[in-house]
JSON list of C-alpha atoms in Angstrom, two decimals:
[
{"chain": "X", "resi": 1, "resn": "UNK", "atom": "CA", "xyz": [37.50, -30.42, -57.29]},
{"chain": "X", "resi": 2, "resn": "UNK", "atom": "CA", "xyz": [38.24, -33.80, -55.31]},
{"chain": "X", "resi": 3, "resn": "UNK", "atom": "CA", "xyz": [35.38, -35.84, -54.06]},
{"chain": "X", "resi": 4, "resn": "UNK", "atom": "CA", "xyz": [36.87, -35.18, -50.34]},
{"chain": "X", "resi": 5, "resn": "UNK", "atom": "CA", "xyz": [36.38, -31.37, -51.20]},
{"chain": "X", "resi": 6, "resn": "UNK", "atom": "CA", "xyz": [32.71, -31.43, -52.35]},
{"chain": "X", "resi": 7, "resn": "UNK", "atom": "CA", "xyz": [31.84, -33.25, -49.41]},
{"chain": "X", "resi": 8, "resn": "UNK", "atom": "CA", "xyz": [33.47, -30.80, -47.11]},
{"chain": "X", "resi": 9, "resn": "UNK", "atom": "CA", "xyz": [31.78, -28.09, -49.41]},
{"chain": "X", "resi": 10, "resn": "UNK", "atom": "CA", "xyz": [28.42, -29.88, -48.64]},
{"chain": "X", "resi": 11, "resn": "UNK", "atom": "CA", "xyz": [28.74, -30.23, -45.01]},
{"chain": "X", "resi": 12, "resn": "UNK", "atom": "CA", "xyz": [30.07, -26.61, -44.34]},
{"chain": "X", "resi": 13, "resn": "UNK", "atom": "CA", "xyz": [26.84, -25.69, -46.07]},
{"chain": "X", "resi": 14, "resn": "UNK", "atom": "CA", "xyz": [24.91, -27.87, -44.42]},
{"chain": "X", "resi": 15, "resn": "UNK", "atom": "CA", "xyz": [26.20, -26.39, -40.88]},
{"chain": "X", "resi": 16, "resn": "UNK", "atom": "CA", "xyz": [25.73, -22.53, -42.03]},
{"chain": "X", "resi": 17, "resn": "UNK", "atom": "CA", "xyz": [22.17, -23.39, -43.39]},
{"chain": "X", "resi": 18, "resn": "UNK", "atom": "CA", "xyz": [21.19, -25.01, -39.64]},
{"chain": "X", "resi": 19, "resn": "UNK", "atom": "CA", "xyz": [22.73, -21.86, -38.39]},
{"chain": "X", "resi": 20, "resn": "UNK", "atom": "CA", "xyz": [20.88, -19.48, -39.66]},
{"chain": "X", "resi": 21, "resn": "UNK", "atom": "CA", "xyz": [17.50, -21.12, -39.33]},
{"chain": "X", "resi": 22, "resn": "UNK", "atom": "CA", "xyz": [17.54, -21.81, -35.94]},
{"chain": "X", "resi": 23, "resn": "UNK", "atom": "CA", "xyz": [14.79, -21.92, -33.99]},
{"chain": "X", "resi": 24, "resn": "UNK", "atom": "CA", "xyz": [14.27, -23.35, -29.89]},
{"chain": "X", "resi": 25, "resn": "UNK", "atom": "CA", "xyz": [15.70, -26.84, -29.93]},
{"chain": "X", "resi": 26, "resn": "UNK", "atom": "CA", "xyz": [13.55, -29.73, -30.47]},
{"chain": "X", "resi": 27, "resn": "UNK", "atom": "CA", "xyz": [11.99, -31.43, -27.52]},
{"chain": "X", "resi": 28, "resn": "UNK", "atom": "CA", "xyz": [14.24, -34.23, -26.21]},
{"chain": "X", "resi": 29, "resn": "UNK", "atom": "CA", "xyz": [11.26, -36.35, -24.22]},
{"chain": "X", "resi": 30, "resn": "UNK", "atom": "CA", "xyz": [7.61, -35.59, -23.96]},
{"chain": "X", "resi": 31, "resn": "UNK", "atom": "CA", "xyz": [6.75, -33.14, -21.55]},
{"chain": "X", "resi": 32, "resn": "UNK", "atom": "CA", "xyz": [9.53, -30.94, -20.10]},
{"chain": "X", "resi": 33, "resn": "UNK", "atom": "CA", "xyz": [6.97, -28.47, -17.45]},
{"chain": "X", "resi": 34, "resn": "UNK", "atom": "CA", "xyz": [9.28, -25.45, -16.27]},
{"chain": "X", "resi": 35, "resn": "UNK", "atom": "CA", "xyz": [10.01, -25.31, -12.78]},
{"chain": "X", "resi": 36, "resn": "UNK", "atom": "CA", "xyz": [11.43, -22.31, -10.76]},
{"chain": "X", "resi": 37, "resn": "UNK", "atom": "CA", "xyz": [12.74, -24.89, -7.80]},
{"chain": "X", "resi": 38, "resn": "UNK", "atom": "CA", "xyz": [16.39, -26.47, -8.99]},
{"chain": "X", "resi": 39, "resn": "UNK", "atom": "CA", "xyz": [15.75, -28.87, -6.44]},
{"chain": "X", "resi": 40, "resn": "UNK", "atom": "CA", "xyz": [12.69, -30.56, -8.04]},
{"chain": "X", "resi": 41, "resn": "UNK", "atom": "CA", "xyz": [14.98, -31.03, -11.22]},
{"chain": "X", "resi": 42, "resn": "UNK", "atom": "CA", "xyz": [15.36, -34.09, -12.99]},
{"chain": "X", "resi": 43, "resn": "UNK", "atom": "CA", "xyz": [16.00, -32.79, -16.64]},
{"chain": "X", "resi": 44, "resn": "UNK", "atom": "CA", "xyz": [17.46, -29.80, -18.37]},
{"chain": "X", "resi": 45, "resn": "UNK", "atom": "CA", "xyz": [15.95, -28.57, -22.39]},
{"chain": "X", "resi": 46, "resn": "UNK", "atom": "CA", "xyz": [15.52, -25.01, -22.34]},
{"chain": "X", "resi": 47, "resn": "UNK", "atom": "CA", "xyz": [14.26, -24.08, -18.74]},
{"chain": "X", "resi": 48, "resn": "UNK", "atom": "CA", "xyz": [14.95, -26.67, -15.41]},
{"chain": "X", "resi": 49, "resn": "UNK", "atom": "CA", "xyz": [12.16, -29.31, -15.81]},
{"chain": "X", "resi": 50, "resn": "UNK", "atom": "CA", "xyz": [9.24, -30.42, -13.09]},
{"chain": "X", "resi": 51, "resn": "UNK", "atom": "CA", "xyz": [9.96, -34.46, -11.73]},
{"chain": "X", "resi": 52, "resn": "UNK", "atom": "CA", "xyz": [7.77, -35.86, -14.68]},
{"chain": "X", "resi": 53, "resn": "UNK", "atom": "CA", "xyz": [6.14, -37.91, -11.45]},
{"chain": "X", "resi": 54, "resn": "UNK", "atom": "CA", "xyz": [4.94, -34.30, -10.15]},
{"chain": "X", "resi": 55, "resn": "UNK", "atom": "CA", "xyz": [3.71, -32.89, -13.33]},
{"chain": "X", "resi": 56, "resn": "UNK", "atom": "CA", "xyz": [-0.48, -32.40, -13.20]},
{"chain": "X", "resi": 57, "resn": "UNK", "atom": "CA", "xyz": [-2.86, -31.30, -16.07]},
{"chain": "X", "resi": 58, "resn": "UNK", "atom": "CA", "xyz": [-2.88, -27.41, -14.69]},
{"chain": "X", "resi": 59, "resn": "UNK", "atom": "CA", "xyz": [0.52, -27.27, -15.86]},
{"chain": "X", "resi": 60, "resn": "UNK", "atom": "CA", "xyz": [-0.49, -27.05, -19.59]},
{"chain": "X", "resi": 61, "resn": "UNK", "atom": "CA", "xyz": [-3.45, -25.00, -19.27]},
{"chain": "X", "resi": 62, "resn": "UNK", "atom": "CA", "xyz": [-3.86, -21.25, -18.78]},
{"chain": "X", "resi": 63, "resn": "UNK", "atom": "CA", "xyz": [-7.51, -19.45, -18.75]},
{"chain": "X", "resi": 64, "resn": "UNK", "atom": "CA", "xyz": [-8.49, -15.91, -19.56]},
{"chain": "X", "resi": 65, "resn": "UNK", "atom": "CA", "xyz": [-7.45, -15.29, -22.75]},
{"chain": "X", "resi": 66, "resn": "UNK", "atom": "CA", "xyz": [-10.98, -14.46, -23.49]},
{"chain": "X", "resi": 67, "resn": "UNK", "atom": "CA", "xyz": [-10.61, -11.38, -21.55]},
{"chain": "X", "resi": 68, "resn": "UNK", "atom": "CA", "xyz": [-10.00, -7.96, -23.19]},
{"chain": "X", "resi": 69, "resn": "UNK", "atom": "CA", "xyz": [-6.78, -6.19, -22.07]},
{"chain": "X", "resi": 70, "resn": "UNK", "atom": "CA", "xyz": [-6.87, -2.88, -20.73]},
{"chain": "X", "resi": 71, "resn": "UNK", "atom": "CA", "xyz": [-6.03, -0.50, -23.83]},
{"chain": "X", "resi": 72, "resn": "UNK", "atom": "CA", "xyz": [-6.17, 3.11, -21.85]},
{"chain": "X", "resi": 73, "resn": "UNK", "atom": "CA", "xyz": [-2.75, 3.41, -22.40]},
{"chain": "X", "resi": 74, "resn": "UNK", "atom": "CA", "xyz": [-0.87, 5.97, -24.88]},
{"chain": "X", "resi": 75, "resn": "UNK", "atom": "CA", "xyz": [-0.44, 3.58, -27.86]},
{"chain": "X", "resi": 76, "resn": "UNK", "atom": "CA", "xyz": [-4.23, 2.22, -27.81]},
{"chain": "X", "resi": 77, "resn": "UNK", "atom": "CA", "xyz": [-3.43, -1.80, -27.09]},
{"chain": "X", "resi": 78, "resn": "UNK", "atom": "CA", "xyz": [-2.49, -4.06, -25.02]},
{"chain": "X", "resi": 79, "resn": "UNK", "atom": "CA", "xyz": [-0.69, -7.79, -25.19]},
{"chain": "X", "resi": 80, "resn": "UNK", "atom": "CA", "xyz": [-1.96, -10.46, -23.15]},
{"chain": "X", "resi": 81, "resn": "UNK", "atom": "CA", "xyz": [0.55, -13.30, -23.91]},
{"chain": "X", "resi": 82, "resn": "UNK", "atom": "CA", "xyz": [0.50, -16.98, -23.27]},
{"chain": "X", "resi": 83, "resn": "UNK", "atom": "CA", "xyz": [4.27, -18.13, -23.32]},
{"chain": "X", "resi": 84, "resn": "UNK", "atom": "CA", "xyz": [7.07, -20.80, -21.04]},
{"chain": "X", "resi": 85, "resn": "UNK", "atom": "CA", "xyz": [6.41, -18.29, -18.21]},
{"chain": "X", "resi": 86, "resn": "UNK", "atom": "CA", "xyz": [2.87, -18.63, -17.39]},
{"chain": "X", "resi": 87, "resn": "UNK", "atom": "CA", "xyz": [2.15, -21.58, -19.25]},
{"chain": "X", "resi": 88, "resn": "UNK", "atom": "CA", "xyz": [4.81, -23.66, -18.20]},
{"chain": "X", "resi": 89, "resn": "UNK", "atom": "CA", "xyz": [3.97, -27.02, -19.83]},
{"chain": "X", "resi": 90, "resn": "UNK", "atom": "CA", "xyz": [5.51, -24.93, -23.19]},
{"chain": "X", "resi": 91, "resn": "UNK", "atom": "CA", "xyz": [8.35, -25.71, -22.29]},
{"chain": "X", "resi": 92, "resn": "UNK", "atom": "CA", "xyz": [10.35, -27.13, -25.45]},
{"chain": "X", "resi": 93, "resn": "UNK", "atom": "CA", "xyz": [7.44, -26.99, -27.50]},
{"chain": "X", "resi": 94, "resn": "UNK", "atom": "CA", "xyz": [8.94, -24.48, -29.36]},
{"chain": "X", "resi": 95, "resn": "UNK", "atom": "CA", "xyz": [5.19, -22.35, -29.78]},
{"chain": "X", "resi": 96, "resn": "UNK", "atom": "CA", "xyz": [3.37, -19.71, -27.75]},
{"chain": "X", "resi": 97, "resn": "UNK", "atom": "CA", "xyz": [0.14, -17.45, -28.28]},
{"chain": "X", "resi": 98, "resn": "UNK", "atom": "CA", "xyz": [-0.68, -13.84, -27.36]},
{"chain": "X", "resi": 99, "resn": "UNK", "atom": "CA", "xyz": [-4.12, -11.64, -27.29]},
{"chain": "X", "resi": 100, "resn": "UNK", "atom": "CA", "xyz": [-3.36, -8.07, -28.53]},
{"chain": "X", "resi": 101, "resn": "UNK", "atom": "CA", "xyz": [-6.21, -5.80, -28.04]},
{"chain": "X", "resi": 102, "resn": "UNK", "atom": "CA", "xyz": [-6.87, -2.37, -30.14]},
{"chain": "X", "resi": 103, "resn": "UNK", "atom": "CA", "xyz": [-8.64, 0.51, -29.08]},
{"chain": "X", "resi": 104, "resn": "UNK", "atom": "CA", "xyz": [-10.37, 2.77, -32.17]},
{"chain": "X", "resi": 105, "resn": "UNK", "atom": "CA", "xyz": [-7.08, 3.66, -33.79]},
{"chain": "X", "resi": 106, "resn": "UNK", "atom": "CA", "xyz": [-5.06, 1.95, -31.64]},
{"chain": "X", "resi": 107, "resn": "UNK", "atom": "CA", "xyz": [-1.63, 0.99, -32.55]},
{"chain": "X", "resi": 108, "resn": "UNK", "atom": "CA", "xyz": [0.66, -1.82, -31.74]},
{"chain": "X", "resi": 109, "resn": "UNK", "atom": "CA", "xyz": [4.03, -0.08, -32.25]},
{"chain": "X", "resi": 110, "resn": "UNK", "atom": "CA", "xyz": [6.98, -1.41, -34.81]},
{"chain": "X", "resi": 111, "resn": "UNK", "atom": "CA", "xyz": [9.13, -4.33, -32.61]},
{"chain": "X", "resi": 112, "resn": "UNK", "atom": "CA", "xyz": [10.73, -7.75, -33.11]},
{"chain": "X", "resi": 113, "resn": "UNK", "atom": "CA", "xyz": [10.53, -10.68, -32.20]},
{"chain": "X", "resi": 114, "resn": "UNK", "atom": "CA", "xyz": [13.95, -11.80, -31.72]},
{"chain": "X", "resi": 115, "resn": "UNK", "atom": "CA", "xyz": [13.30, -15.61, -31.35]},
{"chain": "X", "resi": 116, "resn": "UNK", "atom": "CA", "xyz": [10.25, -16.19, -33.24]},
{"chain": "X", "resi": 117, "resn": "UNK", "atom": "CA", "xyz": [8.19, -15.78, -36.53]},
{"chain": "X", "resi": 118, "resn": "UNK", "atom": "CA", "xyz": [4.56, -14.83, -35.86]},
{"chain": "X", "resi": 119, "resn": "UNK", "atom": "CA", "xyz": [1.41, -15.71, -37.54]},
{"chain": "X", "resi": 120, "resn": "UNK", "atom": "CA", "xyz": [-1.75, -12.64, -36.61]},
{"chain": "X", "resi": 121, "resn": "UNK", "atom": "CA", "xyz": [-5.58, -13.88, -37.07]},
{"chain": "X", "resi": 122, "resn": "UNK", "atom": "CA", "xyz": [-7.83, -10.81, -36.79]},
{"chain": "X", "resi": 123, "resn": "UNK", "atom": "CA", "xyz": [-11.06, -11.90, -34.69]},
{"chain": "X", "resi": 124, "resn": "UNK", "atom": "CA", "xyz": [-12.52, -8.52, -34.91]},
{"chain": "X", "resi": 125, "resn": "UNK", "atom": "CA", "xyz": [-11.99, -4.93, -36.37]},
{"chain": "X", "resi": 126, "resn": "UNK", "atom": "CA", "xyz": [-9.99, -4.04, -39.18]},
{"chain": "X", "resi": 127, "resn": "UNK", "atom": "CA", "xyz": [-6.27, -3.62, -38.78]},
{"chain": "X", "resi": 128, "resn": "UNK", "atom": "CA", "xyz": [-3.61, -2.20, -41.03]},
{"chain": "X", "resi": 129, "resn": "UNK", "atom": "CA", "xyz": [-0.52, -4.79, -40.80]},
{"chain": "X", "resi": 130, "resn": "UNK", "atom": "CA", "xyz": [2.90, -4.91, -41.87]},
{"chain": "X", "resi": 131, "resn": "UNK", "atom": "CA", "xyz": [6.08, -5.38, -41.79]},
{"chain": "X", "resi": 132, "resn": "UNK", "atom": "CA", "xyz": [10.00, -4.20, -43.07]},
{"chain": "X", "resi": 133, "resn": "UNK", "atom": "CA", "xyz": [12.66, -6.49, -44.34]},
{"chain": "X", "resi": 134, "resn": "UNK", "atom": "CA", "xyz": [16.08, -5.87, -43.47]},
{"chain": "X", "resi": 135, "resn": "UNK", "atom": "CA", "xyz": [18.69, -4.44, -45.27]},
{"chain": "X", "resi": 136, "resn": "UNK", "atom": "CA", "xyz": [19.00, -5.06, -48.86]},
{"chain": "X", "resi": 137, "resn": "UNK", "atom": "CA", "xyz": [22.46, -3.26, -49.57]},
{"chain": "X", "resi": 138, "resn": "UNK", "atom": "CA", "xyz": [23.96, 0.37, -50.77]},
{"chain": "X", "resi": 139, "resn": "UNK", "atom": "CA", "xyz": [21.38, 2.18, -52.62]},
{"chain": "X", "resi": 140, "resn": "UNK", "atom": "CA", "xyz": [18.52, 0.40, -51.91]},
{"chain": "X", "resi": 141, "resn": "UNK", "atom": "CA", "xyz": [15.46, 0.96, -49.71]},
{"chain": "X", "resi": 142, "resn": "UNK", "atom": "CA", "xyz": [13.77, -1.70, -47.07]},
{"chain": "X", "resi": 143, "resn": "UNK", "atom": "CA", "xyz": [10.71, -3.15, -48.81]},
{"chain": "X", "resi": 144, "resn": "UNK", "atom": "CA", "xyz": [7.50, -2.45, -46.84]},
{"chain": "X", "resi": 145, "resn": "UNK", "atom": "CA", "xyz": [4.86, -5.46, -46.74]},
{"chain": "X", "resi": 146, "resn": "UNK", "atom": "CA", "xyz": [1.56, -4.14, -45.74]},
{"chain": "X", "resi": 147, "resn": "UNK", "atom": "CA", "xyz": [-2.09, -5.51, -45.97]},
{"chain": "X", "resi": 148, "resn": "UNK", "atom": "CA", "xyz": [-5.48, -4.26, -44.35]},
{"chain": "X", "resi": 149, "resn": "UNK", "atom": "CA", "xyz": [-6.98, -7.14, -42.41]},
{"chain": "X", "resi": 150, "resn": "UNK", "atom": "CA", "xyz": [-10.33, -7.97, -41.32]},
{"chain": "X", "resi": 151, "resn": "UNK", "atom": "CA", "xyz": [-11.87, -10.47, -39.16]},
{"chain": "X", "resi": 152, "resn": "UNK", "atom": "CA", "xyz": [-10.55, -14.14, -40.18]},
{"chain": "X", "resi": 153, "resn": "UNK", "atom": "CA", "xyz": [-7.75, -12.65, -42.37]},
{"chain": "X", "resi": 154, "resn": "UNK", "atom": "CA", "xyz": [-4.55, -14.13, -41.14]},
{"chain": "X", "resi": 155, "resn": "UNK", "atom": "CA", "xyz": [-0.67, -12.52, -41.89]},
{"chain": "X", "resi": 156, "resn": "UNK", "atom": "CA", "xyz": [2.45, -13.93, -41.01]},
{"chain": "X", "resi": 157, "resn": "UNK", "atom": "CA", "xyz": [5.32, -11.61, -40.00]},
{"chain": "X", "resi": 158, "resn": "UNK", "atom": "CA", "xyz": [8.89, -13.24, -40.58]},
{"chain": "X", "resi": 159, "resn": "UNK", "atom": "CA", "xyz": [11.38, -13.92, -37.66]},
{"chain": "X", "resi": 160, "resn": "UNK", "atom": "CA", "xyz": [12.89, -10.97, -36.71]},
{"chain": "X", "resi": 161, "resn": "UNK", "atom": "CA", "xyz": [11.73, -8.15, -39.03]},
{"chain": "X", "resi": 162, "resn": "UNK", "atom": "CA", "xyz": [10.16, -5.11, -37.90]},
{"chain": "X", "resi": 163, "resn": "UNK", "atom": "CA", "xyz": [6.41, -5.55, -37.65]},
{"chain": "X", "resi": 164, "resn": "UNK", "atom": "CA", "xyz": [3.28, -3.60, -36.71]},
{"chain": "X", "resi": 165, "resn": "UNK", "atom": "CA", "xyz": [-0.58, -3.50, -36.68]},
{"chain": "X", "resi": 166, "resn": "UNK", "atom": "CA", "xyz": [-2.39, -0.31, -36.51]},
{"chain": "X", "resi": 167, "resn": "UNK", "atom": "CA", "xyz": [-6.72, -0.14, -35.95]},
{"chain": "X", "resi": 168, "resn": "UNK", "atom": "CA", "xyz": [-8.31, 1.49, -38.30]},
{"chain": "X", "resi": 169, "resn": "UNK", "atom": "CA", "xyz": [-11.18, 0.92, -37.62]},
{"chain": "X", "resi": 170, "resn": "UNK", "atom": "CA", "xyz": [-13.83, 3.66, -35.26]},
{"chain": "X", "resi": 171, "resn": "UNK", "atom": "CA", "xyz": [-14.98, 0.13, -33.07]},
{"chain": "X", "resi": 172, "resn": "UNK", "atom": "CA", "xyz": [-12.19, -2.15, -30.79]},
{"chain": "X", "resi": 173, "resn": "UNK", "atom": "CA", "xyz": [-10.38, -4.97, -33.05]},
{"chain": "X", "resi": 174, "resn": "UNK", "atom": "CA", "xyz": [-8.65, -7.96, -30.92]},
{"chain": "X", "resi": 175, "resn": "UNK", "atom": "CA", "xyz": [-6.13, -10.66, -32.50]},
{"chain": "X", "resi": 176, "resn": "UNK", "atom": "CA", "xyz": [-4.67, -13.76, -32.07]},
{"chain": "X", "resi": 177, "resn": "UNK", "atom": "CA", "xyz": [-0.86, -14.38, -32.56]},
{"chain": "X", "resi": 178, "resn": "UNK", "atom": "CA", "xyz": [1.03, -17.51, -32.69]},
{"chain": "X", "resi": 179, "resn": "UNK", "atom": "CA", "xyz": [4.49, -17.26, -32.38]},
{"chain": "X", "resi": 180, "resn": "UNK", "atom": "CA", "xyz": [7.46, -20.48, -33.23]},
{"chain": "X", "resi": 181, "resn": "UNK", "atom": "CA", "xyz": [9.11, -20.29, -29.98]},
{"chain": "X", "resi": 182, "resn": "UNK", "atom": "CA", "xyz": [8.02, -21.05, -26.04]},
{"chain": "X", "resi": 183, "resn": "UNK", "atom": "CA", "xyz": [9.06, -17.32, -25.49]},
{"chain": "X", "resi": 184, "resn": "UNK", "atom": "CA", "xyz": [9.44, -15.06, -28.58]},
{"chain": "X", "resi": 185, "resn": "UNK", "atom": "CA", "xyz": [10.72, -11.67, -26.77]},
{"chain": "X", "resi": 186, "resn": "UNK", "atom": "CA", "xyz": [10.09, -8.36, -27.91]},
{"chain": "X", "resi": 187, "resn": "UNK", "atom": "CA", "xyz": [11.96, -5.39, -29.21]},
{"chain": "X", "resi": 188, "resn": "UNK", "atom": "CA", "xyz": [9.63, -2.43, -29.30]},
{"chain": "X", "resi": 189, "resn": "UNK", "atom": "CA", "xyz": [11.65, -0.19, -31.71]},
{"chain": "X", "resi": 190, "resn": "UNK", "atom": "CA", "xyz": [10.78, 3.57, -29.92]},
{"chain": "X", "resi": 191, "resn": "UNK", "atom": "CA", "xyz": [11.10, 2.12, -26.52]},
{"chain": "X", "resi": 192, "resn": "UNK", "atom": "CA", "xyz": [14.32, 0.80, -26.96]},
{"chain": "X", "resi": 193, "resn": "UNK", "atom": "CA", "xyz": [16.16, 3.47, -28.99]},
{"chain": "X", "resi": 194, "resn": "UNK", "atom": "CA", "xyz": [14.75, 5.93, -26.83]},
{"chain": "X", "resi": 195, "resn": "UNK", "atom": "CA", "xyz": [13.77, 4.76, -23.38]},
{"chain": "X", "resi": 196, "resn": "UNK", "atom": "CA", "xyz": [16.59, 2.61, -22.75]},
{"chain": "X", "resi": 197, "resn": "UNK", "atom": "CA", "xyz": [18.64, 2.31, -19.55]},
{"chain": "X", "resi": 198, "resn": "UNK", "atom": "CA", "xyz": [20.97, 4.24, -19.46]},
{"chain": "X", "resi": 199, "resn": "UNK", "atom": "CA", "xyz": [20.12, 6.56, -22.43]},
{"chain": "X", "resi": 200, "resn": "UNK", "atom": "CA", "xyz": [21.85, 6.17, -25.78]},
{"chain": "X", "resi": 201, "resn": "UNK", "atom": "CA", "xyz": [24.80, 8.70, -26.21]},
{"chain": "X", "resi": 202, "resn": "UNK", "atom": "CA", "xyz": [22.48, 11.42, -27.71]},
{"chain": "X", "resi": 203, "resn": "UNK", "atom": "CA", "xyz": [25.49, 11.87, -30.82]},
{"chain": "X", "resi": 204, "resn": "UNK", "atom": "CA", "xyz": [24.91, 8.42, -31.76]},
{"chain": "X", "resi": 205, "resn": "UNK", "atom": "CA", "xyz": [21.07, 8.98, -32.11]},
{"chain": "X", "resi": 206, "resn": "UNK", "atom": "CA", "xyz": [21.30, 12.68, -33.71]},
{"chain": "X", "resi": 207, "resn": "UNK", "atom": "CA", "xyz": [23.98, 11.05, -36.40]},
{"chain": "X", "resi": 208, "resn": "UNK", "atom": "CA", "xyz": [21.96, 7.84, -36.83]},
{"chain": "X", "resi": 209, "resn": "UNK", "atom": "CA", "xyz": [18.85, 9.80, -37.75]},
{"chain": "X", "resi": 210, "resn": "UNK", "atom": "CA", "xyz": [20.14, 12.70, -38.99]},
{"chain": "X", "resi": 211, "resn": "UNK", "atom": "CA", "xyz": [18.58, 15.44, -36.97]},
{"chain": "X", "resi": 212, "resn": "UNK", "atom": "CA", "xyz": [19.31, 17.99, -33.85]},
{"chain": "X", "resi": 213, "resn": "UNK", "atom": "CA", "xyz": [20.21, 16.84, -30.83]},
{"chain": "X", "resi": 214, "resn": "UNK", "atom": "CA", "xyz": [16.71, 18.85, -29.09]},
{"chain": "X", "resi": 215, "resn": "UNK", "atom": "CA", "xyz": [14.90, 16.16, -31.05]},
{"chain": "X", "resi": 216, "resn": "UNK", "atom": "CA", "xyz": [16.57, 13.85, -29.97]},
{"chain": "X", "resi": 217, "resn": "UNK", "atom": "CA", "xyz": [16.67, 14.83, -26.12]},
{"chain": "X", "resi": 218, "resn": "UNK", "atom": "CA", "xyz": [12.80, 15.56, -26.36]},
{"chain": "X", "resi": 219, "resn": "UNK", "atom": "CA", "xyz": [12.30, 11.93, -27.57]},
{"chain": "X", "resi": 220, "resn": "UNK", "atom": "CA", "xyz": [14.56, 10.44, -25.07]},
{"chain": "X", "resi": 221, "resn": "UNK", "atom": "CA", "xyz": [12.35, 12.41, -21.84]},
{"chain": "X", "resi": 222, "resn": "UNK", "atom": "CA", "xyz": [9.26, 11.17, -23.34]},
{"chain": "X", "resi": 223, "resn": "UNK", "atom": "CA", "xyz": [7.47, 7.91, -20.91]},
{"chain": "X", "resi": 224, "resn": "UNK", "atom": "CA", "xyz": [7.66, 5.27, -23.38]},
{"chain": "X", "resi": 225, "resn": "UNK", "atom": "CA", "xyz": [4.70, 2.72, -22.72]},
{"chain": "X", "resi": 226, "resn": "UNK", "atom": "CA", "xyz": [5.02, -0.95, -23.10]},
{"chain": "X", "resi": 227, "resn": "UNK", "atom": "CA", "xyz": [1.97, -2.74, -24.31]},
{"chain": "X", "resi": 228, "resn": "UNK", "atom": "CA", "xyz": [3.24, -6.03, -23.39]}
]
């Protein structure tokens, strides 16, 4: 091979690697503070930016993440998160945080996060915690990652692989999650299958999962709660 073609080899590599670890695009001057108003503009990176001139302290800080979320809901938890939309000083920082409170046996159903990895701390309670990697190939089964988790344990869950934390625990647990973007998203698996708008054909969901279409129908007229 010519010294021309290794190079080329090298820098297609390059490229695909970049690709397929990207994450939200490095900040490209200090502070970027979202702003809704297009007419206070002055730079775009990622959402329209405050006038720098304008920008005040409040717009970095958010308070009340020391309060519980409301977790009388079917699935037992609740998400309080701290992300680009009400913490607007996140902006192209590339990071965001979220509160997820467990009632006793709470769960915090399988999702994604479809632009960020997440790292859990456990503050309180014990929590079962894990998560799926994707799909290995013909014949071969999904690993499951799990681990039980008590207070000051931490877990990472990998960008966009099926996660979940369940309370086992008879008393309340609360975590804290840090997530590598400004606004992670969410997927919740159930909810979207299931409750989306307008439903899945109900054939594609009785042939993806292999059984009758009343399951299928009963699943789909079920109130699918979101946590978040």
């Amino acid at each position: 091979m010519s010294l021309k073609s290794i190079v080329l080899t090298i820098v297609i590599m390059a490229v695909l690697s970049s690709m397929s670890h990207a994450f939200d695009p490095s900040p490209l001057q200090d502070i970027c503070v979202a702003v809704d108003d297009s007419k206070a503009a002055v730079f775009v990176n990622g959402k329209i930016c405050k006038d720098p001139m304008k920008v005040v302290a409040d717009d970095f800080f958010f308070s009340g993440i020391n309060m519980p979320g409301n977790t009388s809901n079917p699935v037992g938890s609740a998400v309080t998160n701290v992300n680009v939309n009400n913490l607007p000083g996140l902006n192209t920082l590339g990071i965001s945080l979220a509160r997820i409170d467990y009632a006793p046996y709470g769960l915090n159903p399988p999702h994604i996060h479809p632009r960020g990895t997440e790292l859990i701390t456990v503050i309180e309670g014990t929590l079962y915690a894990g998560f799926v990697l994707s799909n290995p190939g013909p014949n071969m089964k999904n690993r499951l990652f799990t681990k039980i988790l008590k207070a000051g344990d931490v877990f990472v869950f990998p960008f966009g692989l099926i996660h979940f934390q369940l309370n086992i625990g008879k008393t309340k647990a609360v975590a804290i999650s840090r997530l590598s973007s400004q606004n992670a998203g969410v997927i919740t698996v159930a909810n979207a299958v299931f409750g989306s708008e307008p439903p899945i054909n109900p054939y594609v969901l009785t042939k993806a999962f292999q059984v009758d279409k009343k399951v299928v129908d009963y699943l789909q007229s079920q109130f699918w709660w979101d946590n978040n």
